[in-house]
Coordinates of C-alpha atoms in Angstrom, one line a residue:
M26 CA 39.5 11.4 -13.2
K27 CA 36.8 9.1 -14.4
R28 CA 34.2 10.5 -12.0
I29 CA 35.1 14.1 -13.2
I30 CA 34.6 13.1 -16.8
F31 CA 31.3 11.3 -16.1
R32 CA 30.0 14.2 -14.0
S33 CA 31.0 16.7 -16.7
Y34 CA 29.2 14.6 -19.3
L35 CA 26.1 14.6 -17.1
L36 CA 26.3 18.3 -16.6
F37 CA 26.6 19.1 -20.3
S38 CA 24.0 16.5 -21.4
G39 CA 21.5 17.8 -18.8
A40 CA 22.0 21.3 -20.0
G41 CA 21.5 20.2 -23.6
L42 CA 18.4 18.3 -22.7
L43 CA 16.9 21.3 -20.9
F44 CA 17.6 23.5 -23.9
C45 CA 16.0 21.0 -26.3
F46 CA 13.0 20.5 -24.1
F47 CA 12.6 24.3 -23.7
M48 CA 12.7 24.7 -27.5
I49 CA 10.3 21.8 -28.0
G50 CA 7.9 23.4 -25.5
T51 CA 8.1 26.8 -27.2
H52 CA 8.2 25.4 -30.8
P53 CA 6.4 22.1 -30.8
T54 CA 6.0 22.0 -34.5
N55 CA 9.7 22.4 -35.2
V56 CA 11.0 18.9 -35.4
S57 CA 14.7 19.8 -35.6
F58 CA 15.0 19.8 -31.7
Y59 CA 13.5 16.3 -31.3
A60 CA 16.4 14.4 -32.8
P61 CA 19.2 16.0 -30.6
A62 CA 17.1 15.4 -27.4
G63 CA 16.6 11.7 -28.4
L64 CA 20.3 11.3 -29.2
I65 CA 21.4 12.7 -25.9
M66 CA 18.9 10.6 -24.0
A67 CA 20.0 7.4 -25.8
C68 CA 23.7 8.1 -25.2
T69 CA 23.0 8.8 -21.5
I70 CA 21.1 5.6 -21.0
L71 CA 23.7 3.6 -22.9
L72 CA 26.5 5.1 -20.7
F73 CA 24.4 4.3 -17.6
C74 CA 24.0 0.7 -18.7
V75 CA 27.7 0.4 -19.4
I76 CA 28.7 1.8 -16.0
Q77 CA 26.2 -0.5 -14.3
G78 CA 27.6 -3.5 -16.1
I79 CA 31.2 -2.6 -15.2
R80 CA 30.2 -2.2 -11.5
K81 CA 28.5 -5.6 -11.6
V82 CA 31.6 -7.2 -13.1
R83 CA 33.9 -5.5 -10.5
T84 CA 31.8 -6.4 -7.5
E85 CA 30.4 -9.8 -8.4
G86 CA 32.4 -10.9 -11.4
V87 CA 31.0 -12.4 -14.6
Q88 CA 28.4 -14.3 -12.6
G89 CA 27.0 -11.0 -11.3
L90 CA 26.5 -9.8 -14.9
R91 CA 24.8 -13.1 -15.8
R92 CA 22.5 -12.7 -12.8
F93 CA 21.7 -9.2 -13.9
W94 CA 20.6 -10.4 -17.4
H95 CA 18.4 -13.1 -15.7
S96 CA 17.2 -10.9 -12.9
M97 CA 13.5 -10.2 -12.1
R98 CA 14.2 -6.4 -12.2
L99 CA 15.3 -6.6 -15.8
R100 CA 12.5 -8.9 -16.8
L101 CA 9.9 -6.6 -15.2
T102 CA 11.5 -3.6 -16.9
L103 CA 11.4 -5.3 -20.3
W104 CA 7.8 -6.4 -19.9
Y105 CA 6.9 -2.9 -18.9
V106 CA 8.7 -1.3 -21.8
A107 CA 7.2 -3.9 -24.3
L108 CA 3.7 -3.2 -23.0
L109 CA 4.2 0.5 -23.1
A110 CA 5.6 0.3 -26.6
L111 CA 2.5 -1.5 -27.7
I112 CA 0.3 1.1 -26.1
L113 CA 2.3 4.0 -27.6
V114 CA 2.4 2.5 -31.1
T115 CA -1.4 1.9 -31.0
F116 CA -2.0 5.4 -29.6
S117 CA 0.3 7.0 -32.2
S118 CA -1.5 5.0 -35.0
I119 CA -4.9 6.2 -33.8
I120 CA -3.6 9.8 -33.6
Y121 CA -2.1 9.6 -37.1
T122 CA -5.2 8.1 -38.6
T123 CA -7.6 10.5 -36.8
E124 CA -5.5 13.5 -37.9
S125 CA -5.4 12.3 -41.5
V126 CA -9.2 11.8 -41.6
N127 CA -9.8 15.2 -39.9
L128 CA -7.5 17.0 -42.4
S129 CA -9.1 15.3 -45.4
T130 CA -12.6 16.0 -44.1
T131 CA -11.8 19.7 -43.4
L132 CA -10.2 20.2 -46.8
D133 CA -13.0 18.4 -48.6
S134 CA -15.6 20.6 -46.8
Y135 CA -13.6 23.7 -47.8
L136 CA -13.3 22.7 -51.4
R137 CA -17.0 21.8 -51.7
T138 CA -17.9 25.1 -50.3
R139 CA -15.6 26.8 -52.8
L140 CA -17.0 24.6 -55.6
T141 CA -20.6 25.5 -54.8
Q142 CA -19.8 29.2 -54.4
V143 CA -18.2 29.2 -57.9
A144 CA -20.9 26.9 -59.5
V145 CA -23.8 29.2 -58.7
T146 CA -22.3 31.8 -61.1
Y147 CA -22.4 29.4 -64.1
D148 CA -24.2 31.0 -67.1
A149 CA -26.0 28.1 -68.9
Q150 CA -26.5 30.2 -72.1
K151 CA -22.9 31.3 -72.4
H152 CA -21.5 28.1 -70.9
Q153 CA -19.1 30.0 -68.8
I154 CA -18.5 31.6 -65.4
P155 CA -17.7 35.3 -64.9
L156 CA -14.1 35.4 -63.6
T157 CA -14.1 39.2 -63.3
D158 CA -17.3 40.8 -62.1
V159 CA -19.8 38.3 -60.8
Q160 CA -22.6 38.0 -58.2
V161 CA -21.9 35.3 -55.6
S162 CA -24.9 34.0 -53.6
I163 CA -23.3 31.5 -51.2
Q164 CA -20.9 32.6 -48.6
G165 CA -21.3 29.8 -46.0
S166 CA -19.6 26.5 -45.6
D167 CA -22.6 24.2 -46.2
A168 CA -22.2 22.7 -49.6
K169 CA -25.7 21.2 -49.6
M170 CA -27.4 24.6 -49.4
A171 CA -29.0 25.6 -52.7
P172 CA -29.1 29.3 -53.7
T173 CA -32.4 31.1 -53.2
E174 CA -33.8 34.5 -54.1
S175 CA -33.4 35.7 -50.6
T176 CA -29.7 35.0 -50.4
K177 CA -28.9 36.7 -53.7
G178 CA -27.1 40.0 -53.4
E179 CA -25.8 39.3 -49.9
A180 CA -22.2 39.8 -51.1
D181 CA -20.8 41.3 -54.3
Q182 CA -17.4 39.8 -54.8
P183 CA -15.6 38.8 -58.1
I184 CA -14.4 35.2 -58.1
R185 CA -10.8 36.4 -58.2
K186 CA -11.4 38.1 -54.9
L187 CA -13.3 35.1 -53.5
I188 CA -10.5 32.6 -53.9
R189 CA -6.9 32.9 -52.7
N190 CA -4.0 33.6 -55.0
D191 CA -2.7 30.0 -54.6
E192 CA -6.1 28.4 -55.5
F193 CA -7.5 27.9 -59.0
V194 CA -10.9 27.5 -60.7
V195 CA -11.2 25.6 -64.0
L196 CA -14.2 25.0 -66.3
M197 CA -13.8 22.4 -69.1
N198 CA -16.2 20.6 -71.5
P199 CA -16.9 16.9 -71.3
E200 CA -14.2 16.3 -74.0
G201 CA -11.5 17.7 -71.7
Q202 CA -11.0 21.1 -73.3
I203 CA -10.4 23.9 -70.9
L204 CA -13.0 26.6 -71.4
Q205 CA -12.0 28.9 -68.6
S206 CA -9.2 29.0 -66.0
S207 CA -8.3 31.4 -63.2
I208 CA -4.6 30.8 -63.8
V209 CA -2.5 29.7 -66.8
F210 CA -1.6 26.0 -67.0
T211 CA 1.0 24.3 -69.0
S212 CA 0.2 21.4 -71.3
Q213 CA 1.5 19.0 -68.7
D214 CA -0.8 20.5 -66.1
I215 CA -3.8 20.3 -68.4
K216 CA -3.1 16.6 -68.9
A217 CA -3.0 16.1 -65.2
L218 CA -6.3 17.9 -64.7
T219 CA -7.9 16.0 -67.6
A220 CA -6.8 12.7 -66.0
V221 CA -8.5 13.7 -62.8
A222 CA -11.8 15.0 -64.2
L223 CA -12.7 12.9 -67.3
P224 CA -12.9 9.5 -65.5
D225 CA -15.6 10.9 -63.2
V226 CA -17.8 11.7 -66.2
S227 CA -18.0 8.1 -67.3
V228 CA -18.6 6.6 -63.8
R229 CA -20.8 9.3 -62.3
G230 CA -23.7 6.9 -62.3
D231 CA -21.9 4.9 -59.7
W232 CA -21.2 7.8 -57.4
K233 CA -22.4 6.7 -53.9
N234 CA -21.4 9.8 -52.0
S235 CA -22.6 12.8 -53.9
T236 CA -24.9 15.8 -53.7
W237 CA -27.4 17.2 -56.3
I238 CA -27.9 21.0 -56.3
T239 CA -30.3 22.9 -58.5
L240 CA -28.9 26.1 -60.0
G241 CA -30.5 29.3 -61.3
S242 CA -32.9 29.8 -64.2
P243 CA -33.2 28.0 -66.5
P244 CA -32.7 25.3 -63.9
L245 CA -29.5 23.3 -64.1
T246 CA -28.3 20.5 -61.8
L247 CA -24.9 20.5 -60.1
H248 CA -23.7 17.0 -59.3
V249 CA -21.0 17.3 -56.6
R250 CA -18.9 14.3 -55.6
N251 CA -18.4 14.6 -51.8
A252 CA -15.2 13.5 -49.9
E253 CA -13.4 12.5 -53.1
L254 CA -10.2 14.5 -53.2
S255 CA -7.7 14.0 -56.0
L256 CA -4.1 14.8 -55.5
S257 CA -2.4 16.2 -58.6
T258 CA 1.0 17.7 -59.3
L259 CA 0.4 21.1 -60.8
K260 CA 2.8 24.0 -61.2
N261 CA 5.5 21.9 -59.5
Q262 CA 3.5 21.4 -56.3
F263 CA 0.8 19.2 -54.9
Y264 CA -2.8 20.3 -55.3
E265 CA -6.0 18.8 -53.9
T266 CA -8.9 19.2 -56.3
S267 CA -12.6 18.7 -56.1
Q268 CA -14.8 18.5 -59.1
A269 CA -18.5 18.8 -60.0
L270 CA -20.5 18.0 -63.1
I271 CA -23.0 20.5 -64.4
V272 CA -25.9 18.6 -65.9
D273 CA -28.7 20.0 -68.1
N274 CA -32.4 19.1 -68.2
Q275 CA -31.7 16.0 -70.4
Q276 CA -29.2 14.8 -67.8
H277 CA -26.3 15.4 -70.2
V278 CA -23.1 16.7 -68.8
S279 CA -22.7 20.3 -69.9
A280 CA -19.4 21.2 -68.2
I281 CA -16.9 20.1 -65.6
L282 CA -16.0 22.5 -62.8
L283 CA -12.8 22.0 -60.8
V284 CA -11.6 23.9 -57.8
G285 CA -8.1 23.3 -56.4
T286 CA -6.0 24.4 -53.5
P287 CA -2.4 23.6 -52.5
S288 CA -2.2 20.4 -50.5
T289 CA -0.8 20.7 -47.0
I290 CA -2.0 17.3 -45.7
E291 CA 1.1 15.4 -46.7
A292 CA 3.4 18.0 -45.1
E293 CA 1.4 18.1 -41.9
L294 CA 1.1 14.3 -41.7
H295 CA 4.8 14.0 -42.4
S296 CA 5.6 16.4 -39.5
L297 CA 3.2 14.6 -37.2
L298 CA 4.8 11.2 -38.2
L299 CA 8.3 12.6 -37.6
I300 CA 7.3 13.9 -34.2
L301 CA 5.7 10.5 -33.2
E302 CA 8.7 8.6 -34.5
I303 CA 11.1 10.7 -32.3
T304 CA 9.0 11.2 -29.2
T305 CA 7.8 7.5 -28.9
P306 CA 11.4 6.1 -28.6
L307 CA 12.3 9.0 -26.3
V308 CA 9.3 8.2 -24.0
L309 CA 10.3 4.5 -24.1
L310 CA 13.9 5.4 -23.0
L311 CA 12.7 7.6 -20.2
S312 CA 10.1 4.9 -19.2
S313 CA 12.7 2.2 -19.2
L314 CA 14.9 4.1 -16.7
G315 CA 11.8 4.8 -14.5
G316 CA 10.6 1.2 -14.8
Y317 CA 14.0 -0.1 -13.8
W318 CA 14.2 2.2 -10.9
L319 CA 10.7 1.2 -9.7
A320 CA 11.5 -2.5 -10.2
D321 CA 14.7 -2.1 -8.3
R322 CA 12.9 -0.4 -5.5
A323 CA 10.1 -3.0 -5.4
M324 CA 12.6 -5.9 -5.4
K325 CA 14.8 -4.5 -2.5
P326 CA 12.8 -6.4 0.1
V327 CA 13.4 -9.6 -1.9
Q328 CA 17.1 -8.9 -1.9
V329 CA 16.9 -8.5 1.9
I330 CA 15.1 -11.8 2.2
T331 CA 17.7 -13.5 -0.1
R332 CA 20.7 -12.2 1.8
T333 CA 19.2 -13.1 5.2
A334 CA 18.3 -16.6 3.9
Q335 CA 21.9 -17.1 2.7
Q336 CA 23.4 -16.0 6.0
I337 CA 21.1 -18.1 8.3
G338 CA 22.4 -21.5 9.4
E339 CA 21.2 -24.1 11.7
T340 CA 23.0 -22.4 14.6
D341 CA 21.4 -19.0 14.2
L342 CA 17.8 -19.7 13.3
H343 CA 16.7 -17.1 15.9
R344 CA 17.3 -14.3 13.3
R345 CA 14.3 -12.7 11.8
L346 CA 13.7 -10.3 8.9
K347 CA 11.3 -8.0 10.7
L348 CA 10.5 -6.3 7.4
R349 CA 8.0 -3.5 8.3
Q350 CA 6.2 -3.3 4.9
R351 CA 2.6 -3.8 3.9
G352 CA 1.5 -5.6 0.8
E353 CA 2.5 -8.9 -0.8
L354 CA 6.2 -8.5 0.1
G355 CA 5.3 -7.8 3.7
E356 CA 3.2 -11.0 3.7
L357 CA 6.2 -12.9 2.2
A358 CA 8.5 -11.5 4.9
D359 CA 6.1 -12.5 7.7
T360 CA 5.7 -15.9 6.2
F361 CA 9.5 -16.3 6.0
D362 CA 9.8 -15.2 9.7
H363 CA 7.1 -17.8 10.7
M364 CA 8.9 -20.4 8.7
L365 CA 12.1 -19.6 10.5
Q366 CA 10.3 -19.9 13.8
R367 CA 8.9 -23.3 12.9
L368 CA 12.4 -24.4 11.7
E369 CA 13.9 -23.2 15.0
E370 CA 11.3 -25.0 17.0
A371 CA 11.8 -28.2 14.9
F372 CA 15.6 -28.0 15.4
D373 CA 15.1 -27.5 19.1
R374 CA 12.8 -30.5 19.3
Q375 CA 15.3 -32.5 17.3
R376 CA 18.2 -31.5 19.6
Q377 CA 16.1 -32.2 22.7
F378 CA 14.9 -35.5 21.2
T379 CA 18.5 -36.5 20.5
A380 CA 19.7 -35.5 23.9
D381 CA 16.8 -37.3 25.6
A382 CA 17.3 -40.4 23.5
S383 CA 21.0 -40.4 24.3
H384 CA 20.2 -40.0 28.0
E385 CA 17.7 -42.9 27.9
L386 CA 20.1 -45.2 26.2
R387 CA 23.1 -44.3 28.3
T388 CA 21.6 -45.7 31.5
P389 CA 20.8 -49.3 30.3
L390 CA 24.1 -49.4 28.3
S391 CA 26.0 -48.4 31.4
I392 CA 24.2 -51.0 33.4
I393 CA 25.0 -53.7 30.8
D394 CA 28.6 -52.6 30.6
L395 CA 28.9 -52.7 34.4
E396 CA 27.4 -56.1 34.8
A397 CA 29.3 -57.6 31.9
T398 CA 32.6 -56.2 33.3
R399 CA 31.9 -57.5 36.8
A400 CA 31.1 -60.9 35.4
L401 CA 34.4 -61.0 33.4
Q402 CA 36.7 -59.7 36.2
H403 CA 35.4 -61.7 39.1
D404 CA 34.7 -65.3 39.7
M405 CA 31.0 -65.6 40.4
S406 CA 28.7 -68.4 41.4
P407 CA 26.0 -69.7 39.1
E408 CA 23.4 -67.8 41.0
Q409 CA 25.3 -64.5 40.6
Y410 CA 25.8 -65.2 36.9
Q411 CA 22.1 -65.8 36.5
R412 CA 21.3 -62.6 38.3
T413 CA 23.8 -60.7 36.0
M414 CA 22.2 -62.2 32.9
T415 CA 18.8 -61.3 34.1
V416 CA 19.8 -57.7 34.6
I417 CA 21.4 -57.6 31.1
L418 CA 18.2 -59.2 29.6
Q419 CA 15.9 -56.6 31.3
E420 CA 18.0 -53.7 30.2
N421 CA 18.2 -55.1 26.7
R422 CA 14.4 -55.4 26.6
H423 CA 14.1 -51.8 27.9
M424 CA 16.4 -50.6 25.1
S425 CA 14.5 -52.6 22.5
H426 CA 11.3 -51.1 23.7
L427 CA 12.8 -47.6 23.6
V428 CA 14.3 -48.1 20.1
N429 CA 10.9 -49.4 18.8
D430 CA 9.2 -46.4 20.2
L431 CA 11.8 -44.1 18.7
L432 CA 11.4 -45.8 15.3
L433 CA 7.7 -45.5 15.4
L434 CA 7.9 -41.7 16.1
A435 CA 10.6 -41.2 13.5
R436 CA 8.4 -42.9 10.9
A437 CA 5.5 -40.8 11.9
D438 CA 7.6 -37.6 11.6
T439 CA 8.6 -38.6 8.0
G440 CA 5.1 -39.7 7.0
Q441 CA 6.1 -43.4 6.7
S442 CA 3.7 -44.8 9.3
R443 CA 1.5 -47.5 7.8
F444 CA -1.8 -47.9 9.6
Q445 CA -3.9 -50.8 8.3
Q446 CA -7.5 -49.6 8.3
E447 CA -10.0 -52.3 9.0
Q448 CA -13.4 -52.8 10.5
L449 CA -13.0 -53.9 14.1
D450 CA -14.8 -53.9 17.5
L451 CA -13.4 -51.6 20.1
S452 CA -14.5 -53.9 22.9
D453 CA -12.4 -56.7 21.5
V454 CA -9.3 -54.5 21.6
L455 CA -10.0 -53.5 25.2
C456 CA -10.6 -57.1 26.3
D457 CA -7.3 -58.3 24.8
T458 CA -5.4 -55.4 26.3
I459 CA -6.9 -56.0 29.8
E460 CA -6.0 -59.7 29.5
R461 CA -2.4 -58.9 28.6
L462 CA -2.1 -56.4 31.6
A463 CA -3.8 -58.7 34.1
P464 CA -0.4 -59.9 35.6
L465 CA 0.7 -56.2 36.0
A466 CA -2.6 -55.4 37.7
E467 CA -2.2 -58.3 40.0
Q468 CA 1.4 -57.3 40.8
T469 CA 0.4 -53.7 41.7
G470 CA -2.7 -54.7 43.6
I471 CA -5.0 -52.6 41.5
A472 CA -8.3 -53.8 40.2
I473 CA -9.4 -53.1 36.6
Q474 CA -13.2 -52.4 36.5
I475 CA -15.2 -52.2 33.2
L476 CA -18.3 -50.2 33.9
S477 CA -19.7 -50.3 30.3
L478 CA -18.3 -52.0 27.2
P479 CA -20.9 -51.9 24.4
E480 CA -20.0 -53.3 20.9
L481 CA -18.7 -50.3 18.8
S482 CA -17.5 -50.9 15.3
I483 CA -14.8 -48.5 14.2
H484 CA -12.2 -48.3 11.4
G485 CA -8.6 -48.6 12.5
D486 CA -5.4 -50.6 13.0
Y487 CA -5.8 -53.4 15.5
L488 CA -2.2 -53.5 16.7
Y489 CA -1.8 -49.8 17.0
L490 CA -5.1 -49.4 18.9
Q491 CA -4.0 -52.1 21.2
Q492 CA -0.8 -50.3 21.9
L493 CA -2.8 -47.1 22.5
C494 CA -4.9 -48.8 25.2
T495 CA -1.9 -50.6 26.6
N496 CA 0.1 -47.3 27.1
I497 CA -2.8 -45.5 28.9
I498 CA -3.9 -48.4 31.1
E499 CA -0.3 -49.4 31.9
N500 CA 0.5 -45.8 33.0
A501 CA -2.6 -45.8 35.2
L502 CA -1.5 -49.1 36.8
K503 CA 2.1 -48.1 37.4
Y504 CA 1.6 -44.6 38.7
S505 CA -1.4 -45.6 40.9
A506 CA 0.5 -48.4 42.6
G507 CA 0.7 -48.0 46.4
I508 CA -1.8 -45.0 46.2
G509 CA -4.9 -46.1 44.4
D510 CA -6.8 -49.3 44.3
N511 CA -8.7 -49.4 41.0
V512 CA -8.8 -48.3 37.4
T513 CA -12.2 -47.9 35.7
I514 CA -12.9 -48.2 32.0
T515 CA -16.0 -46.9 30.3
V516 CA -16.9 -46.9 26.6
T517 CA -19.9 -44.9 25.3
R518 CA -21.2 -43.7 21.9
Q519 CA -21.8 -40.0 21.5
R520 CA -22.7 -37.7 18.7
Y521 CA -20.8 -34.5 18.4
A522 CA -20.6 -32.0 15.4
E523 CA -22.8 -34.2 13.3
Q524 CA -20.4 -37.1 13.8
D525 CA -20.8 -40.3 15.9
W526 CA -17.8 -40.9 18.2
A527 CA -16.7 -43.8 20.3
V528 CA -15.6 -42.3 23.7
L529 CA -13.1 -44.3 25.8
R530 CA -12.5 -43.1 29.4
I531 CA -9.8 -44.6 31.6
T532 CA -9.9 -43.3 35.2
D533 CA -7.5 -44.0 38.1
N534 CA -7.6 -42.8 41.7
G535 CA -3.8 -42.2 41.9
P536 CA -1.9 -39.1 42.9
G537 CA -3.1 -37.0 40.0
I538 CA -1.1 -34.5 37.8
A539 CA -0.4 -30.9 38.6
A540 CA -2.0 -28.3 36.2
E541 CA 1.4 -27.0 35.1
H542 CA 2.3 -30.4 33.8
L543 CA -0.8 -31.0 31.7
L544 CA 0.2 -28.8 28.8
H545 CA 3.5 -30.8 28.4
L546 CA 2.2 -34.2 29.2
F547 CA 2.2 -35.5 25.6
E548 CA 5.6 -34.1 24.7
R549 CA 8.3 -36.7 24.0
F550 CA 10.5 -37.8 27.0
Y551 CA 8.4 -35.5 29.3
R552 CA 8.0 -37.0 32.8
V553 CA 6.3 -36.0 36.0
D554 CA 7.6 -38.9 38.1
Q555 CA 8.2 -36.8 41.2
S556 CA 4.7 -35.3 41.3
R557 CA 3.0 -38.6 40.6
T558 CA 5.1 -41.0 42.7
H559 CA 5.6 -39.1 45.9
N560 CA 4.1 -41.9 48.0
Q561 CA 5.6 -44.8 46.1
K562 CA 8.4 -46.9 47.6
Q563 CA 10.2 -47.4 44.2
T564 CA 10.7 -45.5 41.1
V565 CA 8.4 -46.2 38.1
S566 CA 10.3 -47.3 35.0
G567 CA 9.5 -45.7 31.6
N568 CA 11.0 -43.8 28.8
G569 CA 8.6 -40.9 28.5
L570 CA 7.3 -41.8 25.1
G571 CA 4.1 -43.7 25.9
L572 CA 1.7 -40.7 25.9
S573 CA 3.4 -39.2 22.8
I574 CA 2.8 -42.5 20.9
A575 CA -0.7 -42.6 22.2
Q576 CA -1.5 -39.1 20.9
L577 CA 0.1 -40.1 17.6
I578 CA -2.1 -43.2 17.2
V579 CA -5.2 -41.3 18.1
Q580 CA -4.5 -38.5 15.6
A581 CA -3.7 -41.0 12.9
H582 CA -7.2 -42.4 13.4
G583 CA -8.8 -39.0 13.1
G584 CA -9.6 -38.8 16.8
A585 CA -8.5 -36.7 19.9
I586 CA -7.2 -37.4 23.3
Q587 CA -7.3 -35.2 26.4
V588 CA -6.6 -35.6 30.1
H589 CA -8.4 -34.3 33.2
S590 CA -6.7 -34.5 36.5
V591 CA -6.9 -33.3 40.1
V592 CA -3.9 -33.7 42.4
G593 CA -4.7 -36.2 45.2
Q594 CA -7.8 -37.5 43.4
G595 CA -6.6 -39.1 40.2
S596 CA -6.7 -38.7 36.5
T597 CA -9.0 -39.4 33.6
F598 CA -7.8 -39.9 30.0
E599 CA -10.6 -39.4 27.4
I600 CA -10.1 -40.8 23.9
R601 CA -12.5 -40.0 21.0
L602 CA -12.4 -42.1 17.9
P603 CA -14.8 -41.7 14.9
V604 CA -17.3 -44.5 14.4

């Protein structure tokens, strides 16, 4: 029932609007059709807003209505309507002012032409103008044109035929007495005319916009005041009058000549103002609907992004917007998809990191639990107890090392790593590292050879740089055991991209690394034990974090690390640090 009523209203209001617009198009000056059209539009828009509000409350509750009032669509619409209102008001003011000036200028030109046409008939001896049978010399519209002998006799029209029935011509003396008039005035009308004409006599010396015209023989001067219209109420209607002073040879005012015509300026300006007052709000109402529709259409991709973001959780980060749209919103959607991809990769790394850490911790904990249970359940000799405690101690050290590495990586991920930058010599760091790893080198039977070790001063953290060198050299010693026989170290100074670099190369002659493993070598918990230890008698211990930490330390110092390896020939780790 409600839908039938609403559709019926739309049908009748649409028919009414079409009729009003048709009448406005055929009779644009008839303002009686503007008000109904504006009223119908206002009611329709109000009804539309009410229906939208009811729908919002029904579907989303009061919160939906609040979100609507604070929505970007409504704000964009209001800003658009406000800007358009400012433009329309400014444009309407310009139209009204321009039309007012044009009407006044046209009427002034018309009255001055009439004034000049009548003034040339003035008889200086009789001090009168012939209102019945008179020769008129000027028929044009140029009020500044003086009568000449060649133009006389071009037309032979009495003044009563020259002027319209609703116009008048009045001749009065400087004292305000009417000498001649084309129509009969009441005493009240005469007072109004006198109030208009006599002040001009006293201030004519200050006329800044006036014209002097020489008349006839004996020569007289017509002093016409240009663009000075006077509105008077005569014969119960408004008249616009223009006056001129007829001056003799002694510059004395001989007579005052007035020409008047009914004023239509006020009526025309009133009609124009009424049209602007009705059409401007009507245009704003229509524009508000169009602006809201455009804003709603433009904000739909944002709504899609919002709904998708609300639905995505940590278990379904694989979802994407895939919004096929160009422009700013398309870039926003692409950026959102890339962010989801980075989040998915980060969550995957976190899950993998947690799984790997759990796996690495499970083995030593299981060994500790097994050894402790065996020691408690069985009677053991002192030697057996000592062996059990040694195993537990080794596994404890392994877990402590793993936890420290995990803590270092976690601090780096959260930006909490603190590197103490100081001036140090890279050769001192290498010498201390080699001295610490000398027992491991002796145990594995691998010789550490230093080919070149110049003094290179760099900025960095001594302990972290020592850990960097330890991780790389220790890996070379462990994985080359039983296969290679030496690890060579070289340090050089190179200039690259307008920057001096300290280049550290650590080379072993071990089993090498297959090419498919090189891209993943610096990932956390990544191992290539099988490919690197195929000739070893025992498994190499490690947690798979050494190279990840090495890369982290190098990058924190503004450097770079890369690896070159050939299977069966060995590997070379190259580290570049800024000098």
